[in-house]
Amino acid sequence: MTGDDDQRYEVLPSHRGDSFREHVIRAYKDSPDDWRNVLGDQLHFQWGVYDHPDSPRPVSLDEAGARHLERQLALAGVLEPGHPAPRRVLDVGCGWGAALRHLAHVFPDCPRLDGINISPEQLAHCADLVREAHEAERIHLYLCDAADIAQLPDQEPYDLVLVRGAITHFPPDVYENATEALARRMEPGGLLVISETLYSEEFLASQPPLPPDTDHLALGHRKSLRYVTDVLENSGFRVRDQRVLPSPEEAARWVLELKSNIDFHFPKEASAPLEAIRAMAVDLAVALLRNEASVRSIIAERREEGRLM
Ligand SMILES: C[S@@+](CC[C@H](N)C(=O)[O-])C[C@H]1O[C@@H](n2cnc3c(N)ncnc32)[C@H](O)[C@@H]1O
């Protein structure tokens, strides 16, 4: 364990030392307060759902982020009355902890929720949230690369796993290893809830690679829906749903709202990752509206043991 006073998070040794990992860690090293100005108080960083027939009032980024997560949980069926509460949850790439906190609230009877991340700065913030919420008994945090999921202690299988916004950062070998390892650590019938920004194959073929020295958000490993779902199916998952969510219009609105917050709070200069969002927001909004990029909600189910691989 590491931390100032009591337990904060457990550090699992990594067997990977590639430079892209350092790139991702750098993208998230700035103060959560800077990010809060851009993403909202709760620090959800995986798009937002705005549209709601009962709510004509403006929708905040916090609310849009939470609605997106809730919509995905509903699509997975885990919020249905009578659906048993998950017994063990894992959030892969848990950011600043917004989804973990939400899940702990939605599933008060779930005895164990784990979060993994490679950003020590984000995990320190998560640990503060856990302590403030008096949830240290149930929420366990690990400084752990998704490629090392097999090393997570305690082999009790997970029945609900979230991977929201992290696959975008994974080099292909990390995505493939992590997906295989997840299948081995999940219960048959267990649910995997993914949200990811994916690109059309034509768009990927037409785009030059992002130069590493200007890729301050570590987005260099862009992927297509077909690649992501093929790896899932080949690793022991059955894809149940792969719809576009949020809609292109909502996704464009979300990224332009981030840019507007950066322009307001950091009119002259922001940190390199925030400058990268400012620089790409309009092009990304256009790509979303043209369906060259889309945000996909993928719900996959871990197949029965005998059919793994
Ligand atoms: C776009 S953020 C999404 C955060 C969070 N899931 C949410 O919905 O707000 C991506 C997260 O994935 C984490 N991440 C990226 N690569 C990772 C890896 N190889 N292993 C573990 N976490 C990783 C990042 O540190 C970051 O916390």
mmCIF file of C-alpha atoms and ligand atoms in Angstrom:
data_model
loop_
_atom_site.group_PDB
_atom_site.id
_atom_site.type_symbol
_atom_site.label_atom_id
_atom_site.label_comp_id
_atom_site.label_asym_id
_atom_site.label_seq_id
_atom_site.Cartn_x
_atom_site.Cartn_y
_atom_site.Cartn_z
ATOM 1 C CA MET A 1 0.000 0.000 0.000
ATOM 2 C CA THR A 2 0.997 3.575 -0.446
ATOM 3 C CA GLY A 3 -0.253 6.896 0.902
ATOM 4 C CA ASP A 4 0.121 9.524 3.579
ATOM 5 C CA ASP A 5 -1.854 8.076 6.452
ATOM 6 C CA ASP A 6 -4.110 5.084 6.006
ATOM 7 C CA GLN A 7 -4.401 2.741 3.053
ATOM 8 C CA ARG A 8 -4.859 4.607 -0.241
ATOM 9 C CA TYR A 9 -4.161 2.230 -3.098
ATOM 10 C CA GLU A 10 -2.202 -0.920 -3.739
ATOM 11 C CA VAL A 11 0.637 -0.854 -6.273
ATOM 12 C CA LEU A 12 0.919 -3.894 -8.542
ATOM 13 C CA PRO A 13 4.245 -4.359 -10.309
ATOM 14 C CA SER A 14 4.047 -3.847 -14.052
ATOM 15 C CA HIS A 15 5.626 -6.195 -16.529
ATOM 16 C CA ARG A 16 5.447 -3.568 -19.256
ATOM 17 C CA GLY A 17 7.769 -0.639 -19.717
ATOM 18 C CA ASP A 18 6.830 0.793 -23.078
ATOM 19 C CA SER A 19 6.937 4.514 -23.703
ATOM 20 C CA PHE A 20 3.224 4.795 -24.531
ATOM 21 C CA ARG A 21 2.344 3.951 -20.949
ATOM 22 C CA GLU A 22 4.358 6.988 -19.781
ATOM 23 C CA HIS A 23 2.525 9.031 -22.388
ATOM 24 C CA VAL A 24 -0.853 8.100 -20.852
ATOM 25 C CA ILE A 25 0.390 8.793 -17.316
ATOM 26 C CA ARG A 26 1.540 12.279 -18.434
ATOM 27 C CA ALA A 27 -1.866 13.021 -19.978
ATOM 28 C CA TYR A 28 -3.529 12.731 -16.540
ATOM 29 C CA LYS A 29 -0.893 14.189 -14.243
ATOM 30 C CA ASP A 30 -2.320 17.719 -13.948
ATOM 31 C CA SER A 31 -4.300 18.885 -10.944
ATOM 32 C CA PRO A 32 -7.894 17.607 -10.698
ATOM 33 C CA ASP A 33 -8.866 21.259 -10.074
ATOM 34 C CA ASP A 34 -7.737 22.204 -13.587
ATOM 35 C CA TRP A 35 -9.687 19.276 -15.022
ATOM 36 C CA ARG A 36 -12.738 20.190 -12.914
ATOM 37 C CA ASN A 37 -12.944 23.553 -14.634
ATOM 38 C CA VAL A 38 -13.269 21.696 -17.904
ATOM 39 C CA LEU A 39 -15.163 18.478 -17.079
ATOM 40 C CA GLY A 40 -17.390 19.528 -14.167
ATOM 41 C CA ASP A 41 -17.141 18.786 -10.449
ATOM 42 C CA GLN A 42 -17.622 15.031 -10.620
ATOM 43 C CA LEU A 43 -14.874 14.566 -13.239
ATOM 44 C CA HIS A 44 -16.716 12.131 -15.496
ATOM 45 C CA PHE A 45 -14.512 11.903 -18.587
ATOM 46 C CA GLN A 46 -16.466 9.753 -21.005
ATOM 47 C CA TRP A 47 -18.971 11.810 -22.999
ATOM 48 C CA GLY A 48 -22.475 12.808 -21.930
ATOM 49 C CA VAL A 49 -26.144 12.106 -22.611
ATOM 50 C CA TYR A 50 -28.220 15.306 -22.660
ATOM 51 C CA ASP A 51 -31.495 14.402 -24.292
ATOM 52 C CA HIS A 52 -34.284 13.810 -21.808
ATOM 53 C CA PRO A 53 -37.944 14.440 -22.624
ATOM 54 C CA ASP A 54 -38.764 15.356 -19.010
ATOM 55 C CA SER A 55 -35.991 17.887 -18.640
ATOM 56 C CA PRO A 56 -36.188 21.081 -20.706
ATOM 57 C CA ARG A 57 -33.718 22.821 -18.350
ATOM 58 C CA PRO A 58 -29.998 22.976 -19.182
ATOM 59 C CA VAL A 59 -28.091 19.780 -18.387
ATOM 60 C CA SER A 60 -24.687 20.100 -16.683
ATOM 61 C CA LEU A 61 -21.633 18.080 -17.673
ATOM 62 C CA ASP A 62 -21.908 16.222 -14.334
ATOM 63 C CA GLU A 63 -25.482 15.274 -15.056
ATOM 64 C CA ALA A 64 -24.794 14.356 -18.685
ATOM 65 C CA GLY A 65 -21.865 12.140 -17.623
ATOM 66 C CA ALA A 66 -23.939 10.377 -14.953
ATOM 67 C CA ARG A 67 -26.849 9.921 -17.373
ATOM 68 C CA HIS A 68 -24.538 8.298 -19.886
ATOM 69 C CA LEU A 69 -23.332 5.813 -17.278
ATOM 70 C CA GLU A 70 -26.914 5.141 -16.072
ATOM 71 C CA ARG A 71 -28.080 4.578 -19.645
ATOM 72 C CA GLN A 72 -25.353 2.005 -20.169
ATOM 73 C CA LEU A 73 -26.173 0.213 -16.906
ATOM 74 C CA ALA A 74 -29.825 0.107 -18.001
ATOM 75 C CA LEU A 75 -28.797 -1.353 -21.375
ATOM 76 C CA ALA A 76 -26.820 -4.022 -19.541
ATOM 77 C CA GLY A 77 -30.017 -4.851 -17.587
ATOM 78 C CA VAL A 78 -28.382 -4.526 -14.174
ATOM 79 C CA LEU A 79 -30.804 -1.827 -12.953
ATOM 80 C CA GLU A 80 -33.923 -3.901 -13.601
ATOM 81 C CA PRO A 81 -36.022 -4.676 -10.532
ATOM 82 C CA GLY A 82 -35.269 -8.248 -9.554
ATOM 83 C CA HIS A 83 -31.809 -8.258 -11.133
ATOM 84 C CA PRO A 84 -29.438 -9.431 -8.400
ATOM 85 C CA ALA A 85 -26.979 -6.760 -7.228
ATOM 86 C CA PRO A 86 -23.493 -7.410 -8.584
ATOM 87 C CA ARG A 87 -21.236 -9.147 -6.079
ATOM 88 C CA ARG A 88 -17.971 -7.919 -7.483
ATOM 89 C CA VAL A 89 -17.374 -4.962 -9.774
ATOM 90 C CA LEU A 90 -14.215 -3.824 -11.600
ATOM 91 C CA ASP A 91 -13.702 -0.409 -13.223
ATOM 92 C CA VAL A 92 -10.761 -0.570 -15.651
ATOM 93 C CA GLY A 93 -9.194 2.882 -16.160
ATOM 94 C CA CYS A 94 -11.275 4.363 -13.340
ATOM 95 C CA GLY A 95 -10.268 8.006 -13.936
ATOM 96 C CA TRP A 96 -10.889 10.220 -10.915
ATOM 97 C CA GLY A 97 -13.418 7.757 -9.485
ATOM 98 C CA ALA A 98 -16.760 9.223 -10.629
ATOM 99 C CA ALA A 99 -18.164 5.910 -11.917
ATOM 100 C CA LEU A 100 -16.949 3.921 -8.895
ATOM 101 C CA ARG A 101 -18.661 6.378 -6.568
ATOM 102 C CA HIS A 102 -21.828 6.195 -8.665
ATOM 103 C CA LEU A 103 -21.806 2.386 -8.670
ATOM 104 C CA ALA A 104 -21.246 2.215 -4.911
ATOM 105 C CA HIS A 105 -24.325 4.400 -4.516
ATOM 106 C CA VAL A 106 -26.485 2.469 -7.011
ATOM 107 C CA PHE A 107 -25.479 -0.933 -5.598
ATOM 108 C CA PRO A 108 -25.453 -0.508 -1.795
ATOM 109 C CA ASP A 109 -25.503 -4.306 -1.377
ATOM 110 C CA CYS A 110 -22.484 -4.963 -3.602
ATOM 111 C CA PRO A 111 -19.746 -6.045 -1.178
ATOM 112 C CA ARG A 112 -16.733 -5.271 -3.374
ATOM 113 C CA LEU A 113 -15.828 -2.728 -6.046
ATOM 114 C CA ASP A 114 -12.296 -2.546 -7.481
ATOM 115 C CA GLY A 115 -10.800 0.268 -9.554
ATOM 116 C CA ILE A 116 -7.571 0.095 -11.538
ATOM 117 C CA ASN A 117 -5.649 2.903 -13.200
ATOM 118 C CA ILE A 118 -2.085 3.684 -14.240
ATOM 119 C CA SER A 119 -2.303 7.329 -13.186
ATOM 120 C CA PRO A 120 -1.068 7.819 -9.597
ATOM 121 C CA GLU A 121 -2.449 11.374 -9.573
ATOM 122 C CA GLN A 122 -5.945 10.182 -10.454
ATOM 123 C CA LEU A 123 -5.799 7.280 -7.998
ATOM 124 C CA ALA A 124 -4.803 9.638 -5.180
ATOM 125 C CA HIS A 125 -7.929 11.640 -5.953
ATOM 126 C CA CYS A 126 -10.023 8.425 -6.049
ATOM 127 C CA ALA A 127 -8.616 7.456 -2.667
ATOM 128 C CA ASP A 128 -9.745 10.803 -1.210
ATOM 129 C CA LEU A 129 -13.249 10.194 -2.572
ATOM 130 C CA VAL A 130 -13.314 6.700 -1.075
ATOM 131 C CA ARG A 131 -12.240 8.012 2.303
ATOM 132 C CA GLU A 132 -14.733 10.890 2.273
ATOM 133 C CA ALA A 133 -17.530 8.463 1.378
ATOM 134 C CA HIS A 134 -16.433 5.998 4.121
ATOM 135 C CA GLU A 135 -16.286 3.287 1.461
ATOM 136 C CA ALA A 136 -12.792 1.894 2.099
ATOM 137 C CA GLU A 137 -14.265 -1.457 3.134
ATOM 138 C CA ARG A 138 -15.913 -1.977 -0.234
ATOM 139 C CA ILE A 139 -13.860 0.033 -2.755
ATOM 140 C CA HIS A 140 -10.324 -1.185 -3.442
ATOM 141 C CA LEU A 141 -7.948 0.767 -5.671
ATOM 142 C CA TYR A 142 -4.961 -0.583 -7.579
ATOM 143 C CA LEU A 143 -2.200 1.188 -9.464
ATOM 144 C CA CYS A 144 -2.265 -1.452 -12.155
ATOM 145 C CA ASP A 145 -1.887 -1.518 -15.921
ATOM 146 C CA ALA A 146 -4.834 -3.084 -17.747
ATOM 147 C CA ALA A 147 -2.236 -5.389 -19.327
ATOM 148 C CA ASP A 148 -1.622 -6.798 -15.835
ATOM 149 C CA ILE A 149 -5.228 -7.574 -14.856
ATOM 150 C CA ALA A 150 -4.224 -11.208 -14.364
ATOM 151 C CA GLN A 151 -2.085 -10.043 -11.394
ATOM 152 C CA LEU A 152 -5.005 -8.569 -9.434
ATOM 153 C CA PRO A 153 -5.114 -10.255 -6.032
ATOM 154 C CA ASP A 154 -8.061 -12.339 -4.838
ATOM 155 C CA GLN A 155 -9.301 -14.588 -7.617
ATOM 156 C CA GLU A 156 -13.028 -14.185 -6.822
ATOM 157 C CA PRO A 157 -14.627 -13.635 -10.290
ATOM 158 C CA TYR A 158 -16.101 -10.287 -11.342
ATOM 159 C CA ASP A 159 -19.723 -10.185 -12.481
ATOM 160 C CA LEU A 160 -19.745 -6.571 -13.713
ATOM 161 C CA VAL A 161 -16.804 -4.845 -15.406
ATOM 162 C CA LEU A 162 -16.688 -1.292 -16.797
ATOM 163 C CA VAL A 163 -14.125 -0.159 -19.370
ATOM 164 C CA ARG A 164 -15.117 3.378 -20.267
ATOM 165 C CA GLY A 165 -12.747 5.565 -22.226
ATOM 166 C CA ALA A 166 -9.643 3.511 -21.495
ATOM 167 C CA ILE A 167 -9.422 1.336 -24.629
ATOM 168 C CA THR A 168 -8.779 4.501 -26.635
ATOM 169 C CA HIS A 169 -5.394 4.726 -24.850
ATOM 170 C CA PHE A 170 -4.427 1.057 -25.138
ATOM 171 C CA PRO A 171 -1.845 -0.073 -27.691
ATOM 172 C CA PRO A 172 -3.370 -3.115 -29.503
ATOM 173 C CA ASP A 173 -1.318 -5.672 -27.520
ATOM 174 C CA VAL A 174 -2.550 -4.155 -24.240
ATOM 175 C CA TYR A 175 -6.160 -4.268 -25.421
ATOM 176 C CA GLU A 176 -5.830 -7.887 -26.550
ATOM 177 C CA ASN A 177 -4.053 -9.045 -23.350
ATOM 178 C CA ALA A 178 -6.438 -7.151 -21.095
ATOM 179 C CA THR A 179 -9.522 -8.581 -22.831
ATOM 180 C CA GLU A 180 -8.236 -12.145 -22.535
ATOM 181 C CA ALA A 181 -7.301 -11.622 -18.901
ATOM 182 C CA LEU A 182 -10.721 -10.097 -18.177
ATOM 183 C CA ALA A 183 -12.484 -13.118 -19.658
ATOM 184 C CA ARG A 184 -10.491 -15.317 -17.283
ATOM 185 C CA ARG A 185 -11.331 -13.157 -14.268
ATOM 186 C CA MET A 186 -15.071 -12.901 -15.019
ATOM 187 C CA GLU A 187 -17.903 -15.199 -14.152
ATOM 188 C CA PRO A 188 -19.744 -16.904 -17.059
ATOM 189 C CA GLY A 189 -22.694 -14.601 -17.804
ATOM 190 C CA GLY A 190 -20.780 -11.665 -16.256
ATOM 191 C CA LEU A 191 -21.310 -8.337 -18.024
ATOM 192 C CA LEU A 192 -18.725 -6.093 -19.624
ATOM 193 C CA VAL A 193 -19.825 -2.486 -20.204
ATOM 194 C CA ILE A 194 -17.628 -0.582 -22.642
ATOM 195 C CA SER A 195 -17.856 2.984 -23.872
ATOM 196 C CA GLU A 196 -15.390 3.962 -26.555
ATOM 197 C CA THR A 197 -14.721 6.480 -29.299
ATOM 198 C CA LEU A 198 -14.202 4.450 -32.457
ATOM 199 C CA TYR A 199 -13.496 5.390 -36.062
ATOM 200 C CA SER A 200 -14.734 4.199 -39.442
ATOM 201 C CA GLU A 201 -12.242 2.031 -41.318
ATOM 202 C CA GLU A 202 -12.215 4.509 -44.225
ATOM 203 C CA PHE A 203 -11.376 7.346 -41.830
ATOM 204 C CA LEU A 204 -8.561 5.350 -40.198
ATOM 205 C CA ALA A 205 -7.108 4.439 -43.604
ATOM 206 C CA SER A 206 -7.162 8.097 -44.714
ATOM 207 C CA GLN A 207 -5.559 9.581 -41.591
ATOM 208 C CA PRO A 208 -1.823 9.880 -40.966
ATOM 209 C CA PRO A 209 -0.701 8.516 -37.553
ATOM 210 C CA LEU A 210 -0.696 11.086 -34.747
ATOM 211 C CA PRO A 211 2.924 12.209 -34.209
ATOM 212 C CA PRO A 212 3.894 11.057 -30.671
ATOM 213 C CA ASP A 213 5.443 14.422 -29.698
ATOM 214 C CA THR A 214 2.140 16.276 -30.265
ATOM 215 C CA ASP A 215 -0.165 13.499 -28.996
ATOM 216 C CA HIS A 216 -0.622 15.022 -25.520
ATOM 217 C CA LEU A 217 -3.835 13.087 -24.833
ATOM 218 C CA ALA A 218 -2.284 9.723 -25.761
ATOM 219 C CA LEU A 219 -4.852 9.010 -28.473
ATOM 220 C CA GLY A 220 -2.398 7.542 -30.991
ATOM 221 C CA HIS A 221 -3.933 4.047 -31.089
ATOM 222 C CA ARG A 222 -7.284 4.761 -32.757
ATOM 223 C CA LYS A 223 -9.474 1.714 -33.347
ATOM 224 C CA SER A 224 -12.472 0.577 -35.373
ATOM 225 C CA LEU A 225 -15.655 -1.057 -34.048
ATOM 226 C CA ARG A 226 -14.863 -4.213 -35.977
ATOM 227 C CA TYR A 227 -11.416 -4.582 -34.387
ATOM 228 C CA VAL A 228 -12.730 -3.978 -30.859
ATOM 229 C CA THR A 229 -15.652 -6.422 -31.175
ATOM 230 C CA ASP A 230 -13.570 -9.092 -32.986
ATOM 231 C CA VAL A 231 -11.119 -9.136 -30.072
ATOM 232 C CA LEU A 232 -14.016 -9.455 -27.621
ATOM 233 C CA GLU A 233 -15.603 -12.346 -29.515
ATOM 234 C CA ASN A 234 -12.249 -14.111 -29.916
ATOM 235 C CA SER A 235 -11.479 -13.748 -26.210
ATOM 236 C CA GLY A 236 -14.618 -15.383 -24.822
ATOM 237 C CA PHE A 237 -17.263 -12.647 -24.907
ATOM 238 C CA ARG A 238 -20.560 -12.453 -26.769
ATOM 239 C CA VAL A 239 -21.391 -8.907 -27.891
ATOM 240 C CA ARG A 240 -25.040 -8.212 -27.012
ATOM 241 C CA ASP A 241 -25.309 -4.562 -27.996
ATOM 242 C CA GLN A 242 -23.050 -2.102 -29.809
ATOM 243 C CA ARG A 243 -25.177 0.959 -30.394
ATOM 244 C CA VAL A 244 -24.065 4.536 -30.939
ATOM 245 C CA LEU A 245 -24.502 6.296 -27.571
ATOM 246 C CA PRO A 246 -24.483 9.261 -27.000
ATOM 247 C CA SER A 247 -25.880 10.409 -30.346
ATOM 248 C CA PRO A 248 -23.488 12.225 -32.704
ATOM 249 C CA GLU A 249 -25.206 15.523 -31.818
ATOM 250 C CA GLU A 250 -24.833 14.927 -28.061
ATOM 251 C CA ALA A 251 -21.203 13.860 -28.433
ATOM 252 C CA ALA A 252 -20.418 16.942 -30.559
ATOM 253 C CA ARG A 253 -22.097 19.148 -27.955
ATOM 254 C CA TRP A 254 -20.100 17.536 -25.149
ATOM 255 C CA VAL A 255 -16.680 18.043 -26.754
ATOM 256 C CA LEU A 256 -17.553 21.621 -27.760
ATOM 257 C CA GLU A 257 -18.657 22.286 -24.169
ATOM 258 C CA LEU A 258 -15.220 21.131 -22.982
ATOM 259 C CA LYS A 259 -13.569 23.510 -25.458
ATOM 260 C CA SER A 260 -15.788 26.353 -24.305
ATOM 261 C CA ASN A 261 -14.784 25.704 -20.675
ATOM 262 C CA ILE A 262 -11.098 25.699 -21.655
ATOM 263 C CA ASP A 263 -11.553 28.985 -23.566
ATOM 264 C CA PHE A 264 -13.299 30.510 -20.525
ATOM 265 C CA HIS A 265 -10.981 29.303 -17.748
ATOM 266 C CA PHE A 266 -7.691 29.228 -19.650
ATOM 267 C CA PRO A 267 -8.050 31.910 -22.343
ATOM 268 C CA LYS A 268 -4.307 32.274 -22.967
ATOM 269 C CA GLU A 269 -2.678 28.964 -22.173
ATOM 270 C CA ALA A 270 -3.645 25.672 -20.597
ATOM 271 C CA SER A 271 -1.732 22.468 -19.848
ATOM 272 C CA ALA A 272 -0.677 20.398 -22.872
ATOM 273 C CA PRO A 273 -3.567 17.866 -22.586
ATOM 274 C CA LEU A 274 -6.149 20.652 -22.271
ATOM 275 C CA GLU A 275 -4.572 22.494 -25.215
ATOM 276 C CA ALA A 276 -4.897 19.233 -27.162
ATOM 277 C CA ILE A 277 -8.642 19.128 -26.406
ATOM 278 C CA ARG A 278 -8.967 22.779 -27.447
ATOM 279 C CA ALA A 279 -7.144 22.065 -30.710
ATOM 280 C CA MET A 280 -9.073 18.947 -31.707
ATOM 281 C CA ALA A 281 -12.603 19.745 -30.451
ATOM 282 C CA VAL A 282 -14.039 21.247 -33.631
ATOM 283 C CA ASP A 283 -12.536 18.607 -35.948
ATOM 284 C CA LEU A 284 -13.741 15.827 -33.666
ATOM 285 C CA ALA A 285 -17.251 17.319 -33.508
ATOM 286 C CA VAL A 286 -17.325 17.418 -37.323
ATOM 287 C CA ALA A 287 -16.029 13.816 -37.566
ATOM 288 C CA LEU A 288 -18.789 12.711 -35.147
ATOM 289 C CA LEU A 289 -21.498 14.487 -37.116
ATOM 290 C CA ARG A 290 -20.181 12.911 -40.341
ATOM 291 C CA ASN A 291 -20.114 9.446 -38.709
ATOM 292 C CA GLU A 292 -16.370 9.184 -39.325
ATOM 293 C CA ALA A 293 -16.072 8.805 -35.552
ATOM 294 C CA SER A 294 -18.733 7.545 -33.158
ATOM 295 C CA VAL A 295 -19.081 6.815 -29.485
ATOM 296 C CA ARG A 296 -20.144 3.200 -29.045
ATOM 297 C CA SER A 297 -21.781 1.578 -26.067
ATOM 298 C CA ILE A 298 -20.810 -2.083 -26.151
ATOM 299 C CA ILE A 299 -22.453 -4.553 -23.775
ATOM 300 C CA ALA A 300 -20.771 -7.958 -23.863
ATOM 301 C CA GLU A 301 -21.396 -11.094 -21.872
ATOM 302 C CA ARG A 302 -18.734 -13.532 -20.754
ATOM 303 C CA ARG A 303 -19.520 -16.845 -22.471
ATOM 304 C CA GLU A 304 -19.802 -20.149 -20.652
ATOM 305 C CA GLU A 305 -16.465 -21.705 -19.621
ATOM 306 C CA GLY A 306 -16.494 -24.487 -22.219
ATOM 307 C CA ARG A 307 -16.792 -21.912 -24.999
ATOM 308 C CA LEU A 308 -13.908 -19.673 -23.888
ATOM 309 C CA MET A 309 -11.492 -19.174 -26.821
HETATM 310 C C1 LIG B 1 -10.824 8.948 -20.763
HETATM 311 S S1 LIG B 1 -10.358 8.461 -19.167
HETATM 312 C C2 LIG B 1 -11.877 7.742 -18.587
HETATM 313 C C3 LIG B 1 -11.959 7.691 -17.108
HETATM 314 C C4 LIG B 1 -13.216 7.062 -16.518
HETATM 315 N N1 LIG B 1 -13.394 5.687 -16.951
HETATM 316 C C5 LIG B 1 -14.461 7.870 -16.771
HETATM 317 O O1 LIG B 1 -15.424 7.338 -17.361
HETATM 318 O O2 LIG B 1 -14.493 9.045 -16.361
HETATM 319 C C6 LIG B 1 -9.297 7.025 -19.447
HETATM 320 C C7 LIG B 1 -8.735 6.394 -18.198
HETATM 321 O O3 LIG B 1 -8.063 5.166 -18.553
HETATM 322 C C8 LIG B 1 -6.846 5.091 -17.819
HETATM 323 N N2 LIG B 1 -5.908 4.197 -18.541
HETATM 324 C C9 LIG B 1 -5.373 4.391 -19.768
HETATM 325 N N3 LIG B 1 -4.534 3.384 -20.094
HETATM 326 C C10 LIG B 1 -4.559 2.515 -19.061
HETATM 327 C C11 LIG B 1 -3.912 1.262 -18.814
HETATM 328 N N4 LIG B 1 -3.069 0.712 -19.702
HETATM 329 N N5 LIG B 1 -4.185 0.612 -17.663
HETATM 330 C C12 LIG B 1 -5.033 1.163 -16.733
HETATM 331 N N6 LIG B 1 -5.669 2.354 -16.923
HETATM 332 C C13 LIG B 1 -5.438 3.020 -18.069
HETATM 333 C C14 LIG B 1 -6.379 6.529 -17.756
HETATM 334 O O4 LIG B 1 -5.376 6.720 -16.790
HETATM 335 C C15 LIG B 1 -7.706 7.230 -17.461
HETATM 336 O O5 LIG B 1 -7.983 7.168 -16.088
#
